[in-house]
The first five atom37 places (N, CA, C, CB, O) and aatype in JSON, in Angstrom:
{
  "aatype": [2, 10, 13, 15, 9, 15, 15, 11, 14, 11, 7, 10, 18, 16, 15, 7, 9, 18, 15, 11, 9, 1, 8, 14, 9, 18, 9, 13, 7, 10, 10, 15, 9, 10, 7, 19, 15, 9, 15, 10, 11, 2, 11, 18, 10, 13, 9, 10, 13, 9, 19, 10, 0, 10, 10, 6, 18, 19, 1, 0, 8, 11, 6, 3, 11, 19, 10, 15, 6, 6, 13, 11, 5, 6, 18, 13, 6, 18, 11, 11, 1, 16, 17, 13],
  "atom_mask": [
    [1, 1, 1, 1, 1],
    [1, 1, 1, 1, 1],
    [1, 1, 1, 1, 1],
    [1, 1, 1, 1, 1],
    [1, 1, 1, 1, 1],
    [1, 1, 1, 1, 1],
    [1, 1, 1, 1, 1],
    [1, 1, 1, 1, 1],
    [1, 1, 1, 1, 1],
    [1, 1, 1, 1, 1],
    [1, 1, 1, 0, 1],
    [1, 1, 1, 1, 1],
    [1, 1, 1, 1, 1],
    [1, 1, 1, 1, 1],
    [1, 1, 1, 1, 1],
    [1, 1, 1, 0, 1],
    [1, 1, 1, 1, 1],
    [1, 1, 1, 1, 1],
    [1, 1, 1, 1, 1],
    [1, 1, 1, 1, 1],
    [1, 1, 1, 1, 1],
    [1, 1, 1, 1, 1],
    [1, 1, 1, 1, 1],
    [1, 1, 1, 1, 1],
    [1, 1, 1, 1, 1],
    [1, 1, 1, 1, 1],
    [1, 1, 1, 1, 1],
    [1, 1, 1, 1, 1],
    [1, 1, 1, 0, 1],
    [1, 1, 1, 1, 1],
    [1, 1, 1, 1, 1],
    [1, 1, 1, 1, 1],
    [1, 1, 1, 1, 1],
    [1, 1, 1, 1, 1],
    [1, 1, 1, 0, 1],
    [1, 1, 1, 1, 1],
    [1, 1, 1, 1, 1],
    [1, 1, 1, 1, 1],
    [1, 1, 1, 1, 1],
    [1, 1, 1, 1, 1],
    [1, 1, 1, 1, 1],
    [1, 1, 1, 1, 1],
    [1, 1, 1, 1, 1],
    [1, 1, 1, 1, 1],
    [1, 1, 1, 1, 1],
    [1, 1, 1, 1, 1],
    [1, 1, 1, 1, 1],
    [1, 1, 1, 1, 1],
    [1, 1, 1, 1, 1],
    [1, 1, 1, 1, 1],
    [1, 1, 1, 1, 1],
    [1, 1, 1, 1, 1],
    [1, 1, 1, 1, 1],
    [1, 1, 1, 1, 1],
    [1, 1, 1, 1, 1],
    [1, 1, 1, 1, 1],
    [1, 1, 1, 1, 1],
    [1, 1, 1, 1, 1],
    [1, 1, 1, 1, 1],
    [1, 1, 1, 1, 1],
    [1, 1, 1, 1, 1],
    [1, 1, 1, 1, 1],
    [1, 1, 1, 1, 1],
    [1, 1, 1, 1, 1],
    [1, 1, 1, 1, 1],
    [1, 1, 1, 1, 1],
    [1, 1, 1, 1, 1],
    [1, 1, 1, 1, 1],
    [1, 1, 1, 1, 1],
    [1, 1, 1, 1, 1],
    [1, 1, 1, 1, 1],
    [1, 1, 1, 1, 1],
    [1, 1, 1, 1, 1],
    [1, 1, 1, 1, 1],
    [1, 1, 1, 1, 1],
    [1, 1, 1, 1, 1],
    [1, 1, 1, 1, 1],
    [1, 1, 1, 1, 1],
    [1, 1, 1, 1, 1],
    [1, 1, 1, 1, 1],
    [1, 1, 1, 1, 1],
    [1, 1, 1, 1, 1],
    [1, 1, 1, 1, 1],
    [1, 1, 1, 1, 1]
  ],
  "atom_positions": [
    [[-13.65, 58.78, 80.19], [-13.23, 57.66, 81.02], [-14.36, 56.63, 81.04], [-12.87, 58.13, 82.48], [-15.51, 56.97, 81.31]],
    [[-14.04, 55.41, 80.76], [-15.04, 54.34, 80.65], [-15.75, 54.07, 81.97], [-14.39, 53.08, 80.17], [-16.93, 53.73, 81.97]],
    [[-15.05, 54.22, 83.09], [-15.64, 53.86, 84.38], [-16.03, 55.07, 85.21], [-14.69, 53.02, 85.15], [-15.97, 55.02, 86.44]],
    [[-16.43, 56.14, 84.57], [-16.9, 57.3, 85.31], [-18.06, 57.93, 84.57], [-15.76, 58.33, 85.52], [-18.3, 57.67, 83.39]],
    [[-18.77, 58.75, 85.3], [-19.89, 59.46, 84.71], [-19.54, 60.94, 84.78], [-21.24, 59.15, 85.45], [-19.49, 61.52, 85.86]],
    [[-19.31, 61.53, 83.64], [-18.88, 62.92, 83.64], [-19.91, 63.84, 83.0], [-17.57, 63.05, 82.93], [-19.86, 65.05, 83.21]],
    [[-20.82, 63.29, 82.22], [-21.81, 64.14, 81.57], [-23.09, 64.2, 82.39], [-22.1, 63.63, 80.16], [-23.39, 63.3, 83.17]],
    [[-23.81, 65.27, 82.19], [-25.08, 65.45, 82.89], [-26.16, 64.6, 82.21], [-25.49, 66.96, 82.91], [-26.26, 64.6, 80.98]],
    [[-26.96, 63.88, 82.99], [-28.03, 63.06, 82.4], [-29.03, 63.93, 81.64], [-28.76, 62.25, 83.48], [-29.4, 65.01, 82.1]],
    [[-29.46, 63.46, 80.5], [-30.4, 64.22, 79.67], [-31.85, 63.83, 79.93], [-30.08, 64.02, 78.2], [-32.77, 64.54, 79.54]],
    [[-32.05, 62.71, 80.59], [-33.4, 62.26, 80.87], [-33.36, 60.95, 81.64], [0.0, 0.0, 0.0], [-32.33, 60.29, 81.73]],
    [[-34.5, 60.6, 82.18], [-34.62, 59.35, 82.93], [-35.45, 58.39, 82.08], [-35.27, 59.58, 84.34], [-36.64, 58.61, 81.86]],
    [[-34.82, 57.33, 81.62], [-35.49, 56.34, 80.78], [-36.09, 55.26, 81.67], [-34.51, 55.73, 79.73], [-35.39, 54.6, 82.43]],
    [[-37.42, 55.09, 81.57], [-38.1, 54.15, 82.45], [-39.01, 53.18, 81.67], [-38.93, 54.9, 83.47], [-39.81, 52.47, 82.28]],
    [[-38.88, 53.15, 80.36], [-39.74, 52.25, 79.58], [-38.91, 51.11, 79.0], [-40.45, 53.02, 78.44], [-37.69, 51.1, 79.08]],
    [[-39.62, 50.15, 78.42], [-38.94, 49.0, 77.85], [-38.21, 48.2, 78.92], [0.0, 0.0, 0.0], [-38.74, 48.01, 80.02]],
    [[-37.02, 47.74, 78.6], [-36.24, 46.96, 79.56], [-35.92, 47.77, 80.82], [-34.93, 46.47, 78.91], [-35.77, 47.21, 81.9]],
    [[-35.83, 49.1, 80.66], [-35.54, 49.97, 81.8], [-36.68, 50.02, 82.81], [-35.23, 51.37, 81.32], [-36.5, 50.51, 83.92]],
    [[-37.84, 49.52, 82.45], [-38.95, 49.47, 83.41], [-38.75, 48.35, 84.43], [-40.3, 49.29, 82.68], [-39.42, 48.31, 85.46]],
    [[-37.83, 47.43, 84.14], [-37.56, 46.3, 85.04], [-36.15, 46.33, 85.62], [-37.78, 44.99, 84.31], [-35.94, 45.98, 86.78]],
    [[-35.17, 46.77, 84.81], [-33.76, 46.74, 85.2], [-33.16, 48.12, 84.93], [-32.98, 45.63, 84.44], [-33.25, 48.63, 83.82]],
    [[-32.54, 48.72, 85.95], [-31.94, 50.05, 85.79], [-30.67, 50.05, 84.95], [-31.65, 50.65, 87.14], [-30.38, 51.03, 84.27]],
    [[-29.91, 48.98, 84.99], [-28.62, 48.92, 84.31], [-28.53, 47.66, 83.43], [-27.46, 48.94, 85.33], [-27.7, 46.79, 83.69]],
    [[-29.37, 47.55, 82.4], [-29.41, 46.31, 81.62], [-28.12, 46.01, 80.88], [-30.53, 46.38, 80.65], [-27.75, 44.85, 80.75]],
    [[-27.41, 47.02, 80.4], [-26.19, 46.74, 79.65], [-25.14, 46.1, 80.55], [-25.63, 48.02, 79.02], [-24.37, 45.25, 80.09]],
    [[-25.09, 46.5, 81.81], [-24.13, 45.9, 82.74], [-24.52, 44.43, 83.0], [-24.09, 46.71, 84.09], [-23.67, 43.54, 82.97]],
    [[-25.79, 44.21, 83.26], [-26.29, 42.86, 83.57], [-26.05, 41.91, 82.39], [-27.79, 42.9, 83.91], [-25.48, 40.83, 82.57]],
    [[-26.47, 42.31, 81.2], [-26.38, 41.39, 80.06], [-24.94, 41.22, 79.57], [-27.25, 41.9, 78.92], [-24.6, 40.15, 79.06]],
    [[-24.12, 42.23, 79.72], [-22.7, 42.08, 79.4], [-22.05, 41.06, 80.32], [0.0, 0.0, 0.0], [-21.29, 40.2, 79.88]],
    [[-22.36, 41.16, 81.6], [-21.81, 40.21, 82.57], [-22.34, 38.81, 82.34], [-22.13, 40.67, 84.0], [-21.59, 37.83, 82.44]],
    [[-23.62, 38.7, 82.04], [-24.18, 37.37, 81.76], [-23.53, 36.73, 80.54], [-25.7, 37.47, 81.55], [-23.34, 35.52, 80.49]],
    [[-23.18, 37.54, 79.55], [-22.5, 37.01, 78.36], [-21.14, 36.44, 78.73], [-22.33, 38.12, 77.3], [-20.79, 35.34, 78.3]],
    [[-20.38, 37.19, 79.51], [-19.06, 36.71, 79.93], [-19.19, 35.46, 80.78], [-18.3, 37.81, 80.71], [-18.42, 34.51, 80.62]],
    [[-20.17, 35.45, 81.68], [-20.39, 34.27, 82.51], [-20.74, 33.06, 81.65], [-21.5, 34.53, 83.53], [-20.21, 31.97, 81.86]],
    [[-21.64, 33.26, 80.69], [-22.03, 32.15, 79.82], [-20.87, 31.58, 79.01], [0.0, 0.0, 0.0], [-20.74, 30.37, 78.87]],
    [[-20.04, 32.47, 78.49], [-18.88, 32.0, 77.72], [-17.9, 31.27, 78.63], [-18.18, 33.19, 77.01], [-17.35, 30.23, 78.25]],
    [[-17.69, 31.82, 79.83], [-16.73, 31.17, 80.74], [-17.22, 29.77, 81.14], [-16.52, 32.03, 82.0], [-16.42, 28.85, 81.28]],
    [[-18.52, 29.63, 81.32], [-19.07, 28.31, 81.68], [-19.01, 27.36, 80.48], [-20.53, 28.45, 82.18], [-18.6, 26.21, 80.62]],
    [[-19.42, 27.86, 79.31], [-19.44, 26.96, 78.14], [-18.04, 26.52, 77.73], [-20.12, 27.65, 76.96], [-17.86, 25.4, 77.24]],
    [[-17.04, 27.38, 77.93], [-15.66, 27.01, 77.6], [-14.92, 26.38, 78.78], [-14.9, 28.23, 77.11], [-13.78, 25.93, 78.65]],
    [[-15.6, 26.37, 79.93], [-14.98, 25.86, 81.16], [-13.62, 26.53, 81.41], [-14.82, 24.32, 81.1], [-12.62, 25.88, 81.7]],
    [[-13.65, 27.88, 81.26], [-12.43, 28.67, 81.35], [-12.41, 29.43, 82.67], [-12.31, 29.64, 80.15], [-13.18, 30.38, 82.85]],
    [[-11.54, 29.03, 83.58], [-11.49, 29.67, 84.9], [-11.01, 31.12, 84.81], [-10.58, 28.88, 85.83], [-11.37, 31.93, 85.66]],
    [[-10.21, 31.45, 83.8], [-9.72, 32.82, 83.67], [-10.84, 33.77, 83.24], [-8.57, 32.88, 82.66], [-10.91, 34.91, 83.71]],
    [[-11.71, 33.3, 82.37], [-12.87, 34.1, 82.01], [-13.81, 34.25, 83.2], [-13.61, 33.47, 80.82], [-14.44, 35.29, 83.36]],
    [[-13.89, 33.23, 84.03], [-14.73, 33.33, 85.23], [-14.14, 34.36, 86.2], [-14.86, 31.96, 85.92], [-14.88, 35.14, 86.81]],
    [[-12.83, 34.36, 86.33], [-12.18, 35.38, 87.17], [-12.43, 36.77, 86.59], [-10.64, 35.1, 87.29], [-12.69, 37.72, 87.33]],
    [[-12.33, 36.89, 85.26], [-12.64, 38.16, 84.6], [-14.08, 38.58, 84.91], [-12.43, 38.04, 83.07], [-14.35, 39.75, 85.18]],
    [[-15.0, 37.62, 84.86], [-16.4, 37.9, 85.19], [-16.51, 38.49, 86.6], [-17.25, 36.62, 85.08], [-17.21, 39.48, 86.8]],
    [[-15.84, 37.89, 87.56], [-15.91, 38.38, 88.95], [-15.35, 39.79, 89.06], [-15.13, 37.44, 89.9], [-15.96, 40.66, 89.69]],
    [[-14.2, 40.03, 88.44], [-13.58, 41.36, 88.48], [-14.5, 42.39, 87.83], [-12.21, 41.34, 87.78], [-14.73, 43.46, 88.39]],
    [[-15.01, 42.06, 86.66], [-15.91, 42.99, 85.96], [-17.21, 43.2, 86.73], [-16.21, 42.49, 84.56], [-17.76, 44.3, 86.71]],
    [[-17.71, 42.17, 87.39], [-18.93, 42.32, 88.18], [-18.72, 43.34, 89.3], [-19.36, 40.95, 88.78], [-19.58, 44.17, 89.57]],
    [[-17.56, 43.27, 89.94], [-17.25, 44.24, 90.98], [-17.13, 45.66, 90.41], [-15.95, 43.85, 91.7], [-17.64, 46.62, 90.99]],
    [[-16.46, 45.78, 89.28], [-16.31, 47.09, 88.65], [-17.66, 47.65, 88.19], [-15.36, 47.0, 87.45], [-17.93, 48.83, 88.37]],
    [[-18.49, 46.79, 87.62], [-19.81, 47.25, 87.18], [-20.69, 47.64, 88.36], [-20.49, 46.16, 86.35], [-21.51, 48.56, 88.25]],
    [[-20.55, 46.96, 89.48], [-21.3, 47.32, 90.67], [-20.92, 48.74, 91.1], [-21.03, 46.31, 91.82], [-21.79, 49.55, 91.41]],
    [[-19.63, 49.02, 91.12], [-19.16, 50.37, 91.49], [-19.66, 51.39, 90.48], [-17.6, 50.41, 91.58], [-20.13, 52.47, 90.85]],
    [[-19.57, 51.05, 89.22], [-20.02, 51.95, 88.16], [-21.52, 52.25, 88.28], [-19.71, 51.35, 86.77], [-21.94, 53.39, 88.15]],
    [[-22.31, 51.21, 88.53], [-23.76, 51.39, 88.68], [-24.08, 52.24, 89.9], [-24.46, 50.02, 88.79], [-24.99, 53.07, 89.87]],
    [[-23.33, 52.04, 90.98], [-23.54, 52.84, 92.19], [-23.28, 54.32, 91.91], [-22.63, 52.34, 93.33], [-24.04, 55.18, 92.35]],
    [[-22.21, 54.61, 91.19], [-21.9, 56.0, 90.82], [-23.0, 56.58, 89.93], [-20.54, 56.09, 90.11], [-23.4, 57.73, 90.1]],
    [[-23.46, 55.78, 88.99], [-24.52, 56.23, 88.1], [-25.8, 56.49, 88.89], [-24.78, 55.18, 86.99], [-26.49, 57.48, 88.66]],
    [[-26.13, 55.6, 89.82], [-27.31, 55.8, 90.67], [-27.21, 57.11, 91.45], [-27.47, 54.63, 91.64], [-28.2, 57.83, 91.59]],
    [[-26.04, 57.4, 91.95], [-25.84, 58.64, 92.72], [-26.09, 59.87, 91.85], [-24.41, 58.68, 93.31], [-26.78, 60.8, 92.27]],
    [[-25.52, 59.87, 90.66], [-25.7, 61.0, 89.74], [-27.18, 61.16, 89.39], [-24.86, 60.8, 88.46], [-27.71, 62.27, 89.41]],
    [[-27.83, 60.06, 89.07], [-29.23, 60.12, 88.68], [-30.13, 60.51, 89.85], [-29.68, 58.78, 88.12], [-31.11, 61.24, 89.65]],
    [[-29.83, 60.06, 91.05], [-30.65, 60.44, 92.2], [-30.48, 61.92, 92.54], [-30.29, 59.57, 93.42], [-31.42, 62.57, 92.99]],
    [[-29.28, 62.45, 92.32], [-29.07, 63.88, 92.55], [-29.81, 64.72, 91.51], [-27.57, 64.22, 92.52], [-30.32, 65.8, 91.81]],
    [[-29.86, 64.22, 90.29], [-30.51, 64.97, 89.21], [-32.04, 64.86, 89.25], [-30.01, 64.48, 87.87], [-32.73, 65.86, 89.06]],
    [[-32.55, 63.65, 89.51], [-34.0, 63.41, 89.39], [-34.7, 63.2, 90.73], [-34.23, 62.22, 88.52], [-35.91, 62.98, 90.76]],
    [[-33.98, 63.24, 91.81], [-34.47, 63.19, 93.19], [-35.59, 62.17, 93.41], [-34.96, 64.54, 93.6], [-35.37, 60.97, 93.25]],
    [[-36.77, 62.62, 93.77], [-37.88, 61.73, 94.14], [-38.3, 60.83, 92.99], [-39.08, 62.55, 94.61], [-38.65, 59.66, 93.2]],
    [[-38.26, 61.35, 91.79], [-38.63, 60.54, 90.63], [-37.71, 59.32, 90.5], [-38.57, 61.38, 89.33], [-38.17, 58.22, 90.19]],
    [[-36.42, 59.52, 90.73], [-35.48, 58.4, 90.65], [-35.64, 57.46, 91.83], [-34.04, 58.91, 90.58], [-35.51, 56.25, 91.67]],
    [[-35.93, 57.99, 93.0], [-36.17, 57.16, 94.18], [-37.34, 56.22, 93.93], [-36.44, 58.05, 95.42], [-37.26, 55.03, 94.24]],
    [[-38.42, 56.74, 93.38], [-39.59, 55.92, 93.06], [-39.26, 54.88, 91.98], [-40.77, 56.81, 92.61], [-39.7, 53.74, 92.05]],
    [[-38.49, 55.29, 91.0], [-38.06, 54.38, 89.93], [-37.23, 53.23, 90.49], [-37.26, 55.15, 88.85], [-37.42, 52.08, 90.11]],
    [[-36.31, 53.54, 91.4], [-35.46, 52.51, 92.01], [-36.29, 51.5, 92.79], [-34.42, 53.14, 92.93], [-35.97, 50.31, 92.81]],
    [[-37.36, 51.95, 93.43], [-38.19, 51.05, 94.23], [-38.88, 49.99, 93.37], [-39.24, 51.85, 95.0], [-39.16, 48.89, 93.86]],
    [[-39.15, 50.29, 92.12], [-39.88, 49.34, 91.28], [-39.0, 48.61, 90.26], [-40.98, 50.07, 90.56], [-39.52, 47.89, 89.41]],
    [[-37.68, 48.79, 90.35], [-36.79, 48.11, 89.42], [-35.71, 47.34, 90.18], [-36.14, 49.12, 88.45], [-35.53, 47.5, 91.39]],
    [[-35.01, 46.5, 89.42], [-33.92, 45.71, 89.98], [-32.61, 46.2, 89.38], [-34.11, 44.19, 89.7], [-32.56, 46.52, 88.19]],
    [[-31.58, 46.27, 90.18], [-30.24, 46.7, 89.82], [-30.3, 47.69, 88.69], [-29.38, 45.52, 89.44], [-29.26, 48.17, 88.23]]
  ]
}
């Protein structure tokens, strides 16, 4: 299922882009849709951006929960020094 986390995390990645942003693929995917919607002045793509932003927020929250259960204090410390 695209919008669920069913597998057990194999590790906590904290280097590279992950040292600043916990969910970079969600952020940059959304920014791409936003950029296209603005450049094309397409209100439907903007609505899609809003809907997907809400879905990605829920998805990231679920992922955070799974990772915090698996990595406990290590993930808590990681969350304190990163954004979304």
